[in-house]
Amino acid sequence: MSGIEGKVVAITGASSGIGEATALILAARGAKLVLGARRKDRLEALAARIAEEGGQVVCLSIDVKRREDLAALVGLACEAFGKIDVLINNAGIGPISLLDELRVEDWEEMIDVNIKGPLYGIAAALPVFRRQGFGHFINTLSTAGLIVKPTMAVYAGTKNAMRTIAEGLRQEAGADLRVTNISPGFIQTNFADSMTNLEIKANMQNQMSGMAITPDAIGRAIAFAIEQPGDVDINEIVVRPTVQA
Ligand SMILES: NC(=O)c1ccc[n+]([C@@H]2O[C@H](COP(=O)([O-])OP(=O)(O)OC[C@H]3O[C@@H](n4cnc5c(N)ncnc54)[C@H](OP(=O)(O)O)[C@@H]3O)[C@@H](O)[C@H]2O)c1
């Protein structure tokens, strides 16, 4: 099976930024969308926009820190559309700081959202993918894991933990399932909102306004991975602003 038309795609973190842009791009290309995030009002507004343009879409308020919420999202896809072709583990946060600051609660939050969240997604979708005989995991990682800068240690660590887990998943997946990691550089989103160190947050927002590219760049790359024929597995994509070092 190739192309995007008719594929059922569940996206976590669909209420803003990369998830929202990806939903709009995939809907325009005929995917059936299952949108998840915590902010129900934003999800419903996005779903209404997609539906108005003729797209098929459902949404659910989920917290990726709760395993049962991922099970519910995958369940909703199967209930509404009879299958799930793709799970995009995209929800993520980045309250970055120097390790010396000992912001241990932020470290724990990043581990819960950025590692345990996608793992709960795998736990929910993998058995369904096995039963169906097809399925595609896409994980939003980060270039922060490729060049590890000061303040980024724990955030990069969560993204690289998922890089390792995804490679293990790919090794175990066999011939029927696909696994794609996408690593964005600076993307213009609300990502800095989760930052608790206000100086770092302001610096990040400043860097973003200087060089970040729009999130549809990531949506297009995700669409590229999805639209490949079933025997083509795009494993790693890195998308940076051209000016980013
Ligand atoms: N922007 C960048 O420069 C950049 C670069 C590299 C990687 N990334 C990665 O890209 C992904 C998307 O981020 P973004 O840049 O699009 O930022 P964003 O606009 O802040 O989007 C983050 C999304 O994650 C959701 N989310 C956060 N915590 C959640 C939770 N506990 N449960 C469910 N959903 C949750 C948010 O929705 P709710 O608040 O409604 O729950 C939101 O939809 C993240 O994994 C991030 O690490 C971003």
mmCIF file with all atom_site columns, N, CA and C in Angstrom, residues 4 6-7 48 53 56 79 81 88 108 111 137 139 148 160 194 199 207 209:
data_model
loop_
_atom_site.group_PDB
_atom_site.id
_atom_site.type_symbol
_atom_site.label_atom_id
_atom_site.label_alt_id
_atom_site.label_comp_id
_atom_site.label_asym_id
_atom_site.label_entity_id
_atom_site.label_seq_id
_atom_site.pdbx_PDB_ins_code
_atom_site.Cartn_x
_atom_site.Cartn_y
_atom_site.Cartn_z
_atom_site.occupancy
_atom_site.B_iso_or_equiv
_atom_site.pdbx_formal_charge
_atom_site.auth_seq_id
_atom_site.auth_comp_id
_atom_site.auth_asym_id
_atom_site.auth_atom_id
_atom_site.pdbx_PDB_model_num
ATOM 1  N N  . ILE A 1 4   ? -0.889  8.440  0.578  1.00 0.00 ? 4   ILE A N  1
ATOM 2  C CA . ILE A 1 4   ? -1.436  8.938  1.852  1.00 0.00 ? 4   ILE A CA 1
ATOM 3  C C  . ILE A 1 4   ? -2.953  8.819  1.876  1.00 0.00 ? 4   ILE A C  1
ATOM 4  N N  . GLY A 1 6   ? -6.525  7.935  2.246  1.00 0.00 ? 6   GLY A N  1
ATOM 5  C CA . GLY A 1 6   ? -7.223  6.859  2.947  1.00 0.00 ? 6   GLY A CA 1
ATOM 6  C C  . GLY A 1 6   ? -6.485  6.300  4.154  1.00 0.00 ? 6   GLY A C  1
ATOM 7  N N  . LYS A 1 7   ? -5.238  6.698  4.345  1.00 0.00 ? 7   LYS A N  1
ATOM 8  C CA . LYS A 1 7   ? -4.512  6.183  5.517  1.00 0.00 ? 7   LYS A CA 1
ATOM 9  C C  . LYS A 1 7   ? -5.033  6.836  6.798  1.00 0.00 ? 7   LYS A C  1
ATOM 10 N N  . ALA A 1 48  ? -12.484 20.945 13.347 1.00 0.00 ? 48  ALA A N  1
ATOM 11 C CA . ALA A 1 48  ? -13.558 21.637 12.615 1.00 0.00 ? 48  ALA A CA 1
ATOM 12 C C  . ALA A 1 48  ? -13.016 22.215 11.316 1.00 0.00 ? 48  ALA A C  1
ATOM 13 N N  . GLU A 1 53  ? -13.015 21.577 5.361  1.00 0.00 ? 53  GLU A N  1
ATOM 14 C CA . GLU A 1 53  ? -12.351 21.442 4.054  1.00 0.00 ? 53  GLU A CA 1
ATOM 15 C C  . GLU A 1 53  ? -12.552 20.049 3.465  1.00 0.00 ? 53  GLU A C  1
ATOM 16 N N  . GLN A 1 56  ? -11.691 13.929 6.880  1.00 0.00 ? 56  GLN A N  1
ATOM 17 C CA . GLN A 1 56  ? -12.282 13.056 7.903  1.00 0.00 ? 56  GLN A CA 1
ATOM 18 C C  . GLN A 1 56  ? -11.379 13.110 9.126  1.00 0.00 ? 56  GLN A C  1
ATOM 19 N N  . GLU A 1 79  ? -12.039 2.437  16.024 1.00 0.00 ? 79  GLU A N  1
ATOM 20 C CA . GLU A 1 79  ? -13.499 2.547  16.133 1.00 0.00 ? 79  GLU A CA 1
ATOM 21 C C  . GLU A 1 79  ? -14.054 3.454  15.020 1.00 0.00 ? 79  GLU A C  1
ATOM 22 N N  . PHE A 1 81  ? -12.454 4.562  12.172 1.00 0.00 ? 81  PHE A N  1
ATOM 23 C CA . PHE A 1 81  ? -12.022 4.349  10.784 1.00 0.00 ? 81  PHE A CA 1
ATOM 24 C C  . PHE A 1 81  ? -11.666 2.896  10.476 1.00 0.00 ? 81  PHE A C  1
ATOM 25 N N  . ILE A 1 88  ? 1.940   8.876  14.955 1.00 0.00 ? 88  ILE A N  1
ATOM 26 C CA . ILE A 1 88  ? 3.018   9.871  15.048 1.00 0.00 ? 88  ILE A CA 1
ATOM 27 C C  . ILE A 1 88  ? 3.165   10.266 16.515 1.00 0.00 ? 88  ILE A C  1
ATOM 28 N N  . GLU A 1 108 ? 12.300  15.045 35.211 1.00 0.00 ? 108 GLU A N  1
ATOM 29 C CA . GLU A 1 108 ? 11.312  13.958 35.308 1.00 0.00 ? 108 GLU A CA 1
ATOM 30 C C  . GLU A 1 108 ? 10.163  14.154 34.316 1.00 0.00 ? 108 GLU A C  1
ATOM 31 N N  . ILE A 1 111 ? 11.297  13.203 30.867 1.00 0.00 ? 111 ILE A N  1
ATOM 32 C CA . ILE A 1 111 ? 11.361  11.737 30.733 1.00 0.00 ? 111 ILE A CA 1
ATOM 33 C C  . ILE A 1 111 ? 9.951   11.170 30.576 1.00 0.00 ? 111 ILE A C  1
ATOM 34 N N  . PHE A 1 137 ? 5.292   3.577  12.688 1.00 0.00 ? 137 PHE A N  1
ATOM 35 C CA . PHE A 1 137 ? 5.572   4.484  13.806 1.00 0.00 ? 137 PHE A CA 1
ATOM 36 C C  . PHE A 1 137 ? 6.436   5.632  13.304 1.00 0.00 ? 137 PHE A C  1
ATOM 37 N N  . ASN A 1 139 ? 8.378   9.039  14.961 1.00 0.00 ? 139 ASN A N  1
ATOM 38 C CA . ASN A 1 139 ? 8.720   9.700  16.223 1.00 0.00 ? 139 ASN A CA 1
ATOM 39 C C  . ASN A 1 139 ? 9.362   11.051 15.936 1.00 0.00 ? 139 ASN A C  1
ATOM 40 N N  . VAL A 1 148 ? 24.906  17.949 20.900 1.00 0.00 ? 148 VAL A N  1
ATOM 41 C CA . VAL A 1 148 ? 24.380  18.185 22.257 1.00 0.00 ? 148 VAL A CA 1
ATOM 42 C C  . VAL A 1 148 ? 25.017  19.436 22.853 1.00 0.00 ? 148 VAL A C  1
ATOM 43 N N  . ASN A 1 160 ? 17.373  11.039 22.360 1.00 0.00 ? 160 ASN A N  1
ATOM 44 C CA . ASN A 1 160 ? 18.267  9.948  21.945 1.00 0.00 ? 160 ASN A CA 1
ATOM 45 C C  . ASN A 1 160 ? 17.854  8.614  22.562 1.00 0.00 ? 160 ASN A C  1
ATOM 46 N N  . SER A 1 194 ? 7.170   25.693 27.238 1.00 0.00 ? 194 SER A N  1
ATOM 47 C CA . SER A 1 194 ? 7.367   24.740 28.344 1.00 0.00 ? 194 SER A CA 1
ATOM 48 C C  . SER A 1 194 ? 8.641   25.020 29.142 1.00 0.00 ? 194 SER A C  1
ATOM 49 N N  . GLU A 1 199 ? 15.323  33.042 31.507 1.00 0.00 ? 199 GLU A N  1
ATOM 50 C CA . GLU A 1 199 ? 16.428  33.570 30.690 1.00 0.00 ? 199 GLU A CA 1
ATOM 51 C C  . GLU A 1 199 ? 16.664  32.675 29.476 1.00 0.00 ? 199 GLU A C  1
ATOM 52 N N  . GLN A 1 207 ? 16.368  33.150 19.441 1.00 0.00 ? 207 GLN A N  1
ATOM 53 C CA . GLN A 1 207 ? 16.996  32.328 18.394 1.00 0.00 ? 207 GLN A CA 1
ATOM 54 C C  . GLN A 1 207 ? 15.948  31.864 17.381 1.00 0.00 ? 207 GLN A C  1
ATOM 55 N N  . SER A 1 209 ? 13.086  33.334 16.612 1.00 0.00 ? 209 SER A N  1
ATOM 56 C CA . SER A 1 209 ? 12.603  34.392 15.715 1.00 0.00 ? 209 SER A CA 1
ATOM 57 C C  . SER A 1 209 ? 13.671  34.733 14.686 1.00 0.00 ? 209 SER A C  1
#
